[in-house]
Coordinates of C-alpha atoms and ligand atoms in Angstrom, one line a residue:
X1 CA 188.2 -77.5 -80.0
X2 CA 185.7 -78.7 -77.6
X3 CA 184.6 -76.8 -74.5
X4 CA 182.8 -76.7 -71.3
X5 CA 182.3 -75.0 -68.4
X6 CA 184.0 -77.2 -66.3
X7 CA 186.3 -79.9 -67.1
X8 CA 187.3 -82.3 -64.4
X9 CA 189.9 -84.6 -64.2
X10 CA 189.3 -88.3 -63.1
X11 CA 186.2 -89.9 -62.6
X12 CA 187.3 -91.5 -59.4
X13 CA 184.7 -90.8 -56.2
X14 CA 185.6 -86.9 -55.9
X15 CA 185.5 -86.5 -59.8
X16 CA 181.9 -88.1 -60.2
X17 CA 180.5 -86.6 -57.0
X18 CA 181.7 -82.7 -58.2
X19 CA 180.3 -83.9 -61.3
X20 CA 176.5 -84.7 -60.2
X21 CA 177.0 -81.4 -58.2
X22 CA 177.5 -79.3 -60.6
X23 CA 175.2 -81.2 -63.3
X24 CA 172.7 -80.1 -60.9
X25 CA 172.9 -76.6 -60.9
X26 CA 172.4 -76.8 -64.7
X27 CA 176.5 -76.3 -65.1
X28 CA 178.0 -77.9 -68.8
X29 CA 180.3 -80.1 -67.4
X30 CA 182.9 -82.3 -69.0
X31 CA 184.9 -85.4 -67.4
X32 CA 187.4 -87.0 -68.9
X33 CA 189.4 -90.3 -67.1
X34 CA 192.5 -91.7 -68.6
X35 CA 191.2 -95.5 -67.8
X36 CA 189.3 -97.5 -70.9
X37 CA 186.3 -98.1 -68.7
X38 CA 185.5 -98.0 -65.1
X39 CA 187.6 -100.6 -62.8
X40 CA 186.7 -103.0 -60.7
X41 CA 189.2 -102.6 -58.4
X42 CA 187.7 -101.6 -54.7
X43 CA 190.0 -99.5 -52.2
X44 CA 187.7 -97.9 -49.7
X45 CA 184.8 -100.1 -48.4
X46 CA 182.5 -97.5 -46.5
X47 CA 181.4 -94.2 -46.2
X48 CA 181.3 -92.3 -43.0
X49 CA 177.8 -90.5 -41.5
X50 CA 178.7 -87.1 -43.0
X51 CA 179.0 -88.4 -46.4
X52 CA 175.7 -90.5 -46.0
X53 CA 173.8 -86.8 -44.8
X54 CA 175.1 -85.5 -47.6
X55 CA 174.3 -87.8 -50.2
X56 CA 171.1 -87.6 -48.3
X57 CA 170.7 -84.2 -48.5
X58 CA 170.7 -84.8 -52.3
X59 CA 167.9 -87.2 -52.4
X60 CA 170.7 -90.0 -54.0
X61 CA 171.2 -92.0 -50.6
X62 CA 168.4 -94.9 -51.5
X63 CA 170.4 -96.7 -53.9
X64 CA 173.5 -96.4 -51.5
X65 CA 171.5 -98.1 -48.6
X66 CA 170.1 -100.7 -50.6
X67 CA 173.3 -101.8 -51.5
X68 CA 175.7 -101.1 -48.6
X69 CA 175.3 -102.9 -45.2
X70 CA 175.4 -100.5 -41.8
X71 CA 178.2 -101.5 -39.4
X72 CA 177.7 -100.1 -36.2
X73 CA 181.2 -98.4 -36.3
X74 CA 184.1 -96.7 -37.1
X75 CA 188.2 -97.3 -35.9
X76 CA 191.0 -95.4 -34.8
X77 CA 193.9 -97.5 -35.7
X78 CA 191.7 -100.3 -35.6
X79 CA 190.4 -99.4 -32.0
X80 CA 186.4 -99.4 -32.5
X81 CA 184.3 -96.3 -32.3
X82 CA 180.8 -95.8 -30.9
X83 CA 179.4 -93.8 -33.7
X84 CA 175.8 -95.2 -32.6
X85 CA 175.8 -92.0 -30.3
X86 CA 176.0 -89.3 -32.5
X87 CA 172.9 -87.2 -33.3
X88 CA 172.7 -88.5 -36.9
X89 CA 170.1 -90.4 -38.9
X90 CA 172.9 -92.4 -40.0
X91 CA 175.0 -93.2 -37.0
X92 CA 177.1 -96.0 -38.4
X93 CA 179.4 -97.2 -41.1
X94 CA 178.2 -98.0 -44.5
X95 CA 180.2 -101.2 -46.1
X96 CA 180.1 -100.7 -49.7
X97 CA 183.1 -101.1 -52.5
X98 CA 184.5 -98.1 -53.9
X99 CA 183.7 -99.7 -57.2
X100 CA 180.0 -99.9 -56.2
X101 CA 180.2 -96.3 -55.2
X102 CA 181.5 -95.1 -58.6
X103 CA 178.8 -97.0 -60.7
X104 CA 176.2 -95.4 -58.5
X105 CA 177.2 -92.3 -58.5
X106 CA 178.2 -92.6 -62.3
X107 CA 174.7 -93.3 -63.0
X108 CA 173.3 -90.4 -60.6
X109 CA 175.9 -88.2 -63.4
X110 CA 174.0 -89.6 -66.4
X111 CA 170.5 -89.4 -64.5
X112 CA 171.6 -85.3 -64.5
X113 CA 172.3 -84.8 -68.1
X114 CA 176.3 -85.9 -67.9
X115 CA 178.6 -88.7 -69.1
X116 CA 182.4 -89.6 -68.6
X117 CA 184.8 -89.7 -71.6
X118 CA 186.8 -92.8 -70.7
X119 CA 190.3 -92.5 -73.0
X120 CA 191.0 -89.1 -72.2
X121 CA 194.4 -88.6 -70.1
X122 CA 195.3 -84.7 -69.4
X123 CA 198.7 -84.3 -70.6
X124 CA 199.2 -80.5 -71.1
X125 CA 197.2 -77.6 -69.9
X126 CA 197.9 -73.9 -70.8
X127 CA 195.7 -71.2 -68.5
X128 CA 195.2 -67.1 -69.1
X129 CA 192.9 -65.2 -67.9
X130 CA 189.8 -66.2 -69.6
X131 CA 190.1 -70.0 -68.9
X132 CA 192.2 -73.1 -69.0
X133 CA 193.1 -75.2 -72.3
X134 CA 194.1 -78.9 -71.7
X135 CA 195.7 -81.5 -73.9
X136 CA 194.1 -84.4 -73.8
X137 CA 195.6 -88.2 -75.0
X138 CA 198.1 -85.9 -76.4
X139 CA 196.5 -84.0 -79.3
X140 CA 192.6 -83.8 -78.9
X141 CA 192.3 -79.8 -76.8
X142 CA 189.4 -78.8 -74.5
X143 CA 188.6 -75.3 -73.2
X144 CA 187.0 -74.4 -69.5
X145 CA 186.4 -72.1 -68.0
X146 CA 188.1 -74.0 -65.2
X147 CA 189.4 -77.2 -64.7
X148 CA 189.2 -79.7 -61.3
X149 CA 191.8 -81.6 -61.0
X150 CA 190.1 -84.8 -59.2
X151 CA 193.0 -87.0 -60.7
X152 CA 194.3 -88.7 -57.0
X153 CA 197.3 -89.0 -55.3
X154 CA 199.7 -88.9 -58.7
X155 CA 197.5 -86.1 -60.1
X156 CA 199.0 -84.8 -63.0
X157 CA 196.8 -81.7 -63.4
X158 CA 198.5 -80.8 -59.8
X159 CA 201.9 -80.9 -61.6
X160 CA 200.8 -79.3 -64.1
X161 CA 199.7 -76.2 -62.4
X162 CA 202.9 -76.0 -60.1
X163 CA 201.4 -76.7 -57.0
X164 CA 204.0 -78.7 -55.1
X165 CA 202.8 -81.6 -52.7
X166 CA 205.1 -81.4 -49.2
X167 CA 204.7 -83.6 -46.3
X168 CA 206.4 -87.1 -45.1
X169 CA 207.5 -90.1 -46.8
X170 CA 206.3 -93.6 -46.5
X171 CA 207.5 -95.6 -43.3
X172 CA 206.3 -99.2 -44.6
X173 CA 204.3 -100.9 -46.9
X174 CA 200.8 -102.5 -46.8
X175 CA 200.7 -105.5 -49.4
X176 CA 196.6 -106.2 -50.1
X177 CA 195.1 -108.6 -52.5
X178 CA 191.3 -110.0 -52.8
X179 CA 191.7 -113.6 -53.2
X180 CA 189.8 -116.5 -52.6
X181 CA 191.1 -119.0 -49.7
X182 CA 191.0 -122.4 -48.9
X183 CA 191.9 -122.2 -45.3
X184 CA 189.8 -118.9 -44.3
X185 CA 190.1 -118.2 -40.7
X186 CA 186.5 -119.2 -39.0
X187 CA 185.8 -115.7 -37.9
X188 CA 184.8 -113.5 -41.1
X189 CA 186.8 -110.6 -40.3
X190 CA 190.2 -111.1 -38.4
X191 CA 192.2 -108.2 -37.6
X192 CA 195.7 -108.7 -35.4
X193 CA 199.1 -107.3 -34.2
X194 CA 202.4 -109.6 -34.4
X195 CA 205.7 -108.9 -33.6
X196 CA 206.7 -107.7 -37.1
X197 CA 203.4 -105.5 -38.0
X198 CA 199.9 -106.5 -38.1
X199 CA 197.7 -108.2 -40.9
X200 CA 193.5 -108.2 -41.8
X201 CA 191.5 -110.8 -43.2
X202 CA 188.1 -110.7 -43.7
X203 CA 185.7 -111.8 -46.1
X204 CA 183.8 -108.8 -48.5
X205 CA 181.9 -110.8 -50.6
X206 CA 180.7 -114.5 -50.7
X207 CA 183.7 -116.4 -51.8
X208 CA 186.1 -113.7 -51.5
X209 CA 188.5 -112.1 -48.9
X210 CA 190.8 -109.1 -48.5
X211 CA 193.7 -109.7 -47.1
X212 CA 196.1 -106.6 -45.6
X213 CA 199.7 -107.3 -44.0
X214 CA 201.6 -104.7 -43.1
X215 CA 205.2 -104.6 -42.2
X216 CA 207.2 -101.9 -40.5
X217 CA 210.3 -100.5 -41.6
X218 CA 210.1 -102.0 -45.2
X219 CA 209.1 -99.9 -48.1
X220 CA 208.4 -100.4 -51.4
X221 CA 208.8 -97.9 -54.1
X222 CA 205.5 -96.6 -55.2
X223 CA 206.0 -97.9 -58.8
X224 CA 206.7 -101.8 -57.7
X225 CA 204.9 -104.5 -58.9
X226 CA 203.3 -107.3 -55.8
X227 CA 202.4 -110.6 -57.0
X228 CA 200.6 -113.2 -54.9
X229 CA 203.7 -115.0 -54.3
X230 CA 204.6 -111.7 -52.4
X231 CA 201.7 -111.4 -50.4
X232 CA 202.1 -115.1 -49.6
X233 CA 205.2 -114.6 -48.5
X234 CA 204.2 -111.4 -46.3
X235 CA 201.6 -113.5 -44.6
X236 CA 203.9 -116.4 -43.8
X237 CA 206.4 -114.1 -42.6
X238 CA 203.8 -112.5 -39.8
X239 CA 201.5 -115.6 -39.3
X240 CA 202.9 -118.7 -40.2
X241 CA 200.2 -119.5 -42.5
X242 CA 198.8 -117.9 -46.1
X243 CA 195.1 -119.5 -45.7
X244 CA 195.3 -121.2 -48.7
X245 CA 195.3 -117.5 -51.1
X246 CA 194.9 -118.4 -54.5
X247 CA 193.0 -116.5 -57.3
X248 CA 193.9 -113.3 -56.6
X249 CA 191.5 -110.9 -58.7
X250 CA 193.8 -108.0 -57.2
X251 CA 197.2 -107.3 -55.9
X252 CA 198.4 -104.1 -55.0
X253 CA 200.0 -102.2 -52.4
X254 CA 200.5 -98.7 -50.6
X255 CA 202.1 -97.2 -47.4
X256 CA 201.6 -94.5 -44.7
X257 CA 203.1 -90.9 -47.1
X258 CA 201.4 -88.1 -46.3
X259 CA 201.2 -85.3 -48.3
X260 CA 198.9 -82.1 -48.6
X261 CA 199.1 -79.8 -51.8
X262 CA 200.2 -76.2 -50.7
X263 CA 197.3 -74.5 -52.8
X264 CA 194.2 -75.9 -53.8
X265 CA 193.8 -73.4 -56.3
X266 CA 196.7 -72.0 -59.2
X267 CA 194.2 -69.5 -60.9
X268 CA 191.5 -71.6 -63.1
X269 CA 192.8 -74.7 -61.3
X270 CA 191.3 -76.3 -58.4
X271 CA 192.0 -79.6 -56.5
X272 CA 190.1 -81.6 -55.1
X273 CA 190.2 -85.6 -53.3
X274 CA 193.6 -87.6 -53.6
X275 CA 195.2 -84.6 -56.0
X276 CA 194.9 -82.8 -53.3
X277 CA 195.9 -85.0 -50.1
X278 CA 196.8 -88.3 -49.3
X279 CA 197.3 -90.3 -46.4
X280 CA 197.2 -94.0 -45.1
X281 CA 193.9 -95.4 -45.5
X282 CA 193.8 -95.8 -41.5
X283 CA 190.4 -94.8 -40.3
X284 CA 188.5 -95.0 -44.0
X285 CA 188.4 -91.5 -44.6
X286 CA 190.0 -90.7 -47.8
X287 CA 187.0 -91.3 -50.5
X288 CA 184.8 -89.7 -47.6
X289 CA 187.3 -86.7 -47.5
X290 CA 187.3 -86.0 -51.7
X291 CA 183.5 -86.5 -51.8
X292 CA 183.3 -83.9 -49.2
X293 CA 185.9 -81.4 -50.8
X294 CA 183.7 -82.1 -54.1
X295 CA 180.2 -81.1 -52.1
X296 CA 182.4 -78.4 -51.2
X297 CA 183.4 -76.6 -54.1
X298 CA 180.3 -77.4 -56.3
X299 CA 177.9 -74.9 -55.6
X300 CA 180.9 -72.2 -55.3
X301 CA 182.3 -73.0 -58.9
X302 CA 178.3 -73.0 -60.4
X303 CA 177.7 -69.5 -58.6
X304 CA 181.1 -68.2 -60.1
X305 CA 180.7 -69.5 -63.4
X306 CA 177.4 -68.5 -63.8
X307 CA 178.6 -65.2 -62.8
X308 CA 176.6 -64.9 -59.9
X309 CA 179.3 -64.8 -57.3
X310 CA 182.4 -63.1 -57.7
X311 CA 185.8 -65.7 -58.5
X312 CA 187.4 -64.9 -54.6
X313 CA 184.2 -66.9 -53.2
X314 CA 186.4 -69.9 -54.5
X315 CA 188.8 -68.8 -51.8
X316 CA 186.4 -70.0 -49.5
X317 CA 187.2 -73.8 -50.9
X318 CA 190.7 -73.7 -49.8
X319 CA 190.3 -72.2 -46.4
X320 CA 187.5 -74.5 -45.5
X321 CA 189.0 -77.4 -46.7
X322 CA 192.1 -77.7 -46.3
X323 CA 192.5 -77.8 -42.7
X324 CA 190.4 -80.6 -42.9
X325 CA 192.7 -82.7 -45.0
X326 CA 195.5 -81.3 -43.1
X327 CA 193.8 -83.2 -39.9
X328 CA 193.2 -86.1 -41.8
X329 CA 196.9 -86.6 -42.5
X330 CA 197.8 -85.7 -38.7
X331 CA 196.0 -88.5 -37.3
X332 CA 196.3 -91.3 -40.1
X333 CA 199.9 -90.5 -38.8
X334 CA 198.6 -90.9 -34.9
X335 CA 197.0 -94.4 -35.9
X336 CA 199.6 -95.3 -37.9
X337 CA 202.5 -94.9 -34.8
X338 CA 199.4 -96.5 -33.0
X339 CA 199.5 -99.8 -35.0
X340 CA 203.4 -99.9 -35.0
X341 CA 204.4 -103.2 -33.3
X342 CA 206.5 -103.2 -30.1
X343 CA 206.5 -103.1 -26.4
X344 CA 206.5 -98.9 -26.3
X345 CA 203.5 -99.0 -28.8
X346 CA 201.5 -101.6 -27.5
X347 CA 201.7 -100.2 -24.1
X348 CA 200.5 -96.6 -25.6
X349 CA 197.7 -98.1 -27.3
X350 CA 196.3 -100.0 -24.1
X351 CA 196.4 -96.4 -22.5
X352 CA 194.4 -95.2 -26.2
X353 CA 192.0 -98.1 -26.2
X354 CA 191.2 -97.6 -22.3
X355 CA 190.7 -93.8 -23.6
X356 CA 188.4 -94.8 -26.3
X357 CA 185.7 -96.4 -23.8
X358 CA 185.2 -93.4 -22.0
X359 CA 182.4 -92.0 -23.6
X360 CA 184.5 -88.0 -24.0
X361 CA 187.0 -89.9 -25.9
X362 CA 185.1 -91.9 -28.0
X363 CA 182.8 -88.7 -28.9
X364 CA 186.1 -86.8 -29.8
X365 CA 188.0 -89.4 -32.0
X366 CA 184.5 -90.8 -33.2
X367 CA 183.0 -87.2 -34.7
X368 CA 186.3 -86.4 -36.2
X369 CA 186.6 -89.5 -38.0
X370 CA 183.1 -89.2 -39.1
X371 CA 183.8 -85.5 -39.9
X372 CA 180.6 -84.5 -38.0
X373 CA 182.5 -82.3 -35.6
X374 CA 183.1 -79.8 -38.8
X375 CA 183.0 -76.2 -38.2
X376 CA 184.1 -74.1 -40.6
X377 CA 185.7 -70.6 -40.0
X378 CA 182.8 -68.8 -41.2
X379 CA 182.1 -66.5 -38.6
X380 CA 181.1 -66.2 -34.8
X381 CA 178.3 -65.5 -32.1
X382 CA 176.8 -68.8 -32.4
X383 CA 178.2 -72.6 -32.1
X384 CA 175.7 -74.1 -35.2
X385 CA 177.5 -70.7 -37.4
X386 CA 180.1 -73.0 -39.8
X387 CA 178.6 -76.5 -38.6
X388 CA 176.3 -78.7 -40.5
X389 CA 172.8 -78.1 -39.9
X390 CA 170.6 -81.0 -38.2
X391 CA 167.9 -82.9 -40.2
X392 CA 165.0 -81.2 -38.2
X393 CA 161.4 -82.5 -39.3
X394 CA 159.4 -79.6 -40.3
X395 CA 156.0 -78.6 -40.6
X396 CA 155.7 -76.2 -43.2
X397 CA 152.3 -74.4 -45.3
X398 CA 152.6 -77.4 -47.9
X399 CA 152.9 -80.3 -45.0
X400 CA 155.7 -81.9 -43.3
X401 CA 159.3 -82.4 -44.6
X402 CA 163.0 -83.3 -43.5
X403 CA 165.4 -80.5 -43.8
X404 CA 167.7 -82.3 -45.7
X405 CA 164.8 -82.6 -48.3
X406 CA 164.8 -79.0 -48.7
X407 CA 168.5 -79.5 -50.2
X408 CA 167.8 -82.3 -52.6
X409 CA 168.1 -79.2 -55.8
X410 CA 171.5 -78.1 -54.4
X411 CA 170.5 -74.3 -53.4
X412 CA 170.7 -72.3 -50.7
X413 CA 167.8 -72.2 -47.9
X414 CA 167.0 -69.9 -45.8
X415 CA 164.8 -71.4 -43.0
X416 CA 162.5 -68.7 -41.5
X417 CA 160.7 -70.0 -38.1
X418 CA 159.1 -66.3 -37.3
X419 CA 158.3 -65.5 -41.1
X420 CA 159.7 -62.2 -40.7
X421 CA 162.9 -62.3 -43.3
X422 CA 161.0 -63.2 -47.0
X423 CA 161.5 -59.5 -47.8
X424 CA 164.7 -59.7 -46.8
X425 CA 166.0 -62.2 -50.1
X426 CA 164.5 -59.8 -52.6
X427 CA 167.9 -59.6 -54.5
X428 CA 168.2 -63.1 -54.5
X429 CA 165.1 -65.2 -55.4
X430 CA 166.7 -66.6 -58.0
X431 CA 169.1 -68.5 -56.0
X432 CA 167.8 -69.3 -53.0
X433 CA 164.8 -70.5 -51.4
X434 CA 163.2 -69.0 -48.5
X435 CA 160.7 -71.5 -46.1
X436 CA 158.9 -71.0 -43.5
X437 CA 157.9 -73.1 -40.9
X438 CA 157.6 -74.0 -37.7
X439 CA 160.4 -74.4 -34.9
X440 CA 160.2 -78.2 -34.4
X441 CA 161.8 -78.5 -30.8
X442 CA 163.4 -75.3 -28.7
X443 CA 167.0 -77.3 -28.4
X444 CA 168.7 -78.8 -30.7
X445 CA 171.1 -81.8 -30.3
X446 CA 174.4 -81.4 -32.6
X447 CA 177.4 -84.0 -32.4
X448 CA 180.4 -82.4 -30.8
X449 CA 178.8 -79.2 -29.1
X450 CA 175.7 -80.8 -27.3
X451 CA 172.3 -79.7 -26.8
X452 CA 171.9 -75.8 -28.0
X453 CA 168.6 -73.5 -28.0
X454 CA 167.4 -73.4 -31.1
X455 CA 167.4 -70.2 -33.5
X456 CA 164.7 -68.2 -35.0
X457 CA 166.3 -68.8 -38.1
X458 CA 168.5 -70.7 -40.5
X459 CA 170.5 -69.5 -43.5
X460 CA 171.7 -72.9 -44.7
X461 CA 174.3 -73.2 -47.8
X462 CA 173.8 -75.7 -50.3
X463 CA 176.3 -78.1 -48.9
X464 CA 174.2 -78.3 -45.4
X465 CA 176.8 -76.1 -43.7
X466 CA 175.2 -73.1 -41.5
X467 CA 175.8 -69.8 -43.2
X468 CA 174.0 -67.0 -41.0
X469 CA 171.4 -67.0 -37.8
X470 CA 170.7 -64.4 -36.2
X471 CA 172.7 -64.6 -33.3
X472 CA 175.6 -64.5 -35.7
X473 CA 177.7 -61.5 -35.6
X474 CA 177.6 -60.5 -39.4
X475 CA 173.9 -59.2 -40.8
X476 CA 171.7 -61.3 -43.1
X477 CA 172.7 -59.2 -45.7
X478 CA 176.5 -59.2 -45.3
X479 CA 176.1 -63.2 -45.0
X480 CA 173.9 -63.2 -48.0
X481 CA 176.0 -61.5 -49.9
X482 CA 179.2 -63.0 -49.0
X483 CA 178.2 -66.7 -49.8
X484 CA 175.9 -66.0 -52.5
X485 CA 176.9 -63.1 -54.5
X486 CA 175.7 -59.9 -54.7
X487 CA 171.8 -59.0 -54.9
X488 CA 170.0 -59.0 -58.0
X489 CA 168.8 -55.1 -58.5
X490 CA 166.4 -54.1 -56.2
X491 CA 166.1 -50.4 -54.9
X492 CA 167.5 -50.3 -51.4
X493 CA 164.0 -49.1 -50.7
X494 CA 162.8 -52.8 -50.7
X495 CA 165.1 -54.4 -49.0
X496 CA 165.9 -52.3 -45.9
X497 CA 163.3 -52.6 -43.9
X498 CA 163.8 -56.3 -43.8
X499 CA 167.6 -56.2 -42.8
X500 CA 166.3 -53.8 -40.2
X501 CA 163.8 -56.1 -39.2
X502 CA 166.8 -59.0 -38.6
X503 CA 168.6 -56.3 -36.5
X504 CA 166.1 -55.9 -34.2
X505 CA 165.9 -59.2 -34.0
X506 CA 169.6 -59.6 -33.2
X507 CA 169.4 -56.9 -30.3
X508 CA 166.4 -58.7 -28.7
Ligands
FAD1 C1 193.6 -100.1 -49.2 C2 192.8 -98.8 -49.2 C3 191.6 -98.8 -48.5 C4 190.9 -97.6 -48.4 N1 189.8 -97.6 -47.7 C5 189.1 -96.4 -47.6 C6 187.9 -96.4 -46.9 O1 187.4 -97.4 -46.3 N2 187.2 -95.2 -46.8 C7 187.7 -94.1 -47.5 O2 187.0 -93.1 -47.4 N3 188.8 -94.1 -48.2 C8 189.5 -95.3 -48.3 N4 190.6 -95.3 -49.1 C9 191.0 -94.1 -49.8 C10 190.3 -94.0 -51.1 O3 190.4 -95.1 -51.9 C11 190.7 -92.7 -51.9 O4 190.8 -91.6 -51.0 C12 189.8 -92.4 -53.1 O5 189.9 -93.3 -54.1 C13 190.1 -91.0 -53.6 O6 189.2 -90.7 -54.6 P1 189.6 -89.7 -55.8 O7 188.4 -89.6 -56.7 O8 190.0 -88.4 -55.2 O9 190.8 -90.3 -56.5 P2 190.9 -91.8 -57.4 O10 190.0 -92.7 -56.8 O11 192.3 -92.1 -57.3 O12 190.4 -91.4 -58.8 C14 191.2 -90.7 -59.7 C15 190.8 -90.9 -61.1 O13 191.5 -90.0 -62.0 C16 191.9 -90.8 -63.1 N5 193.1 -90.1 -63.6 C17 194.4 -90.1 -63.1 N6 195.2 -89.4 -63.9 C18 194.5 -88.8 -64.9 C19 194.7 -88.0 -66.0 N7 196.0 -87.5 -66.2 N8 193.7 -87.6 -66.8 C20 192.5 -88.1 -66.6 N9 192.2 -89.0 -65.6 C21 193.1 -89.3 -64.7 C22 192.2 -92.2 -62.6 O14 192.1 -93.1 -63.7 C23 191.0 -92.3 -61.6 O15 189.9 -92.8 -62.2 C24 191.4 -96.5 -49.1 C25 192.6 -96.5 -49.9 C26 193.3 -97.7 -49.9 C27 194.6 -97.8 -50.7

């Protein structure tokens, strides 16, 4: 029987990006996909600011960049968004294919030691309480300690495992094919409402378009095959015209369900991406939402399977992310009433789009759809506590660095402006890095709270998420130990003083 530490199912976005993750703590990691090889097939087109920080914040963005082309926005049911006033390095939109996405971050995977085994469907899985076993293609067995389900929307590992996968049906049915056209429309991305529902066209590549119609009130059942002839058909009804499609290099289609899984967790089995939420694509944040449950969970699971942090830190995964999905669904559904054609709707999205140019609006709407507005429920006394951290430019003993460069391994930092905390890590050197250096600036500007006074300290988790300052209402070494398992043994001698030390720092 084979075996790993991990196995994770699908090597879609959220498979490949737990993958690299957990490759880079050092973590013997197997992922299996049930395709023959990679496909070509592109749904999402871009990735939001928060998933450019944090591909960022693991040193992979260059190739990303250098492929992808920044669009100065995002949408809320097609309504733009001003992203260009968030406090981000990377304040827009990045256009680039799913499928580029997956090679890149495919060949991050094998950079880090790891490889997908293409062939290999889950099929059966059996879990006690020393790990998981799972059939794969039928006959061939693998043992993990745990197994990731990262197997989208139809996720079989989710079935598997009993988790069940409530929410609402779909209300219509988007038909979508990239085809080449020999009447394109002269702008190169067209975007309109009709009386029946709404269609897209724009152009993604030289020589080829994507082209979305959508209509209202009809729905197709999930397993129905589209051809071209449909599609044509679809356009005609809406526009009068079908621009010539021919050549269609894919046909699909999909519609507005949305469903969250009830657990993201049954034991040894986690969740994560489409398995674990789905939604209509309104907005683009679905691959951006399963790369971000997969940045997530990756430093929990290493720290657990390596023993290092006790199993209910995985908790954490569920309570952190799944109210995030949960909004995701709740305003795909808001965009997608939004986009519904008809006098009541069109007059409800005037009053949405006059909304959207006030500047309050479009910094609510526009930091939830980029996810910057994040704050997890990880404790109180100060706004950054749950948030990400900002990319402040340090000046440290060996010269000056980006805080996001200080995450590029994938462990914990803990970022010491007064130098007074070293002795306080004692029990856990081995897994996180203390720095020290010098306060850049004495506010700091963070998307969705405002300007803040900055902190004599930072306890920052691997995923770029605040952990612990000292304003917080928990002690260093509750936070410490809470999110990084238990100290290493140290008499209590050594490390007193030091949690002392951050008290008084506290009551000052
Ligand atoms: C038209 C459209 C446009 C979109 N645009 C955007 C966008 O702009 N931005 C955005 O963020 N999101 C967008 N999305 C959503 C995005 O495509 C998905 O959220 C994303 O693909 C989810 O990634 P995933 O890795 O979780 O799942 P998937 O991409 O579905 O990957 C799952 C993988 O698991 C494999 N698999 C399935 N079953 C098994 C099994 N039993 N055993 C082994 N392997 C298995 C599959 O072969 C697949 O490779 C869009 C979606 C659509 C339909």
């Amino acid at each position: 029987m084979e075996s790993a530490s991990v196995l994770i199912a699908g090597a879609g976005p959220t498979g490949l990006m737990l993958a690299c993750e957990l490759r880079l703590a050092g973590i013997d990691v197997h992922v299996v996909d049930r395709l023959d090889e990679r496909s070509s097939e592109s749904r999402a087109g871009g990735m939001h600011p928060r998933t450019l920080e944090l591909l960022d914040q693991r040193g992979m963005l260059a190739p990303f960049q250098s492929q992808g082309r920044p669009m100065q926005a995002g949408h809320f049911s097609t309504i733009p968004l001003d992203f260009s006033r968030f406090d981000t390095r990377y304040p827009y939109t990045l256009v680039l294919l799913q499928a580029r996405v997956e090679r890149l971050l495919e060949a991050r995977l094998v950079e880090l030691g790891g490889r997908v085994h293409w062939s290999s469907e889950i099929t059966g899985l059996d879990q006690d309480d020393t790990g998981v076993t799972a059939w794969v293609s039928g006959s061939r067995q693998i043992r993990a300690d745990y197994l990731v389900g990262c197997d989208g929307g139809r996720s079989v590992v989710r079935k598997l495992a009993g988790i069940d996968f409530p929410g609402t049906p779909a209300t219509m049915t988007s038909l979508l094919g990239d085809v080449e056209l020999a009447e394109p429309p002269s702008e190169a991305y067209v975007q309109e409402r009709v009386e029946q529902g709404n269609f897209a066209v724009f152009a993604f590549e030289p020589g080829w378009h994507r082209v979305i119609v959508t209509e209202y009130d009809r729905v197709l059942d999930r397993q129905a095959k589209v051809s071209l002839d449909d599609l044509r058909a679809a356009m005609v009804r809406l526009t009068g015209t079908d621009f010539g499609m021919h050549n269609p290099r894919w046909i699909s289609h999909f519609g507005d369900a949305a469903r969250l899984a009830d657990r993201y967790r049954s034991g040894r089995v986690l969740l994560a991406g489409d398995a674990a939420h789905i939604h209509f694509p309104a907005g683009g944040q679905g691959m951006n939402t399963g790369m971000q449950d997969a940045v997530n969970l990756g430093w929990k699971l290493a720290l657990v399977v390596t023993g290092r942090a006790p199993e209910t830190l995985l908790d954490s995964y569920e309570t952190e992310r799944r109210p995030v999905a949960d909004r995701v669904l709740r305003n795909t559904r808001a965009q997608t009433l939004l986009g519904r054609p008809g006098p009541h709707s069109d007059a409800l999205r005037e009053t949405v789009t006059a909304l959207i140019e006030t500047d309050a609006a479009n910094d609510t709407l526009g930091t939830m759809i980029s996810a910057l507005d994040l704050k997890y429920p990880i404790g109180d006394g100060h706004p950054l506590v749950g948030r990400r951290v900002p990319d402040l430019d340090l000046k440290t003993a060996d010269g000056t660095v980006r805080l996001y460069e200080l995450l590029h391994r994938g462990r914990p930092v803990l970022l010491d402006f007064d130098g007074s905390l070293g002795s306080a890590l004692e029990g856990w050197t081995d897994r996180i890095d203390h720095i020290e250096a010098i306060r850049p600036t004495d506010r700091w500007a963070i998307p969705a709270v405002g300007d803040i006074p900055a902190s004599a300290a930072l306890l920052i988790r691997p995923d770029g998420y605040v952990a612990w300052l000292p304003e917080a209402a928990a002690d260093l070494h509750t936070a410490l130990t809470i999110w990084f398992g238990p100290e290493l043994d140290v008499p209590p001698t050594a490390r007193r003083p030091a949690v002392l030390q951050v008290t008084c720092a506290i009551a000052l």
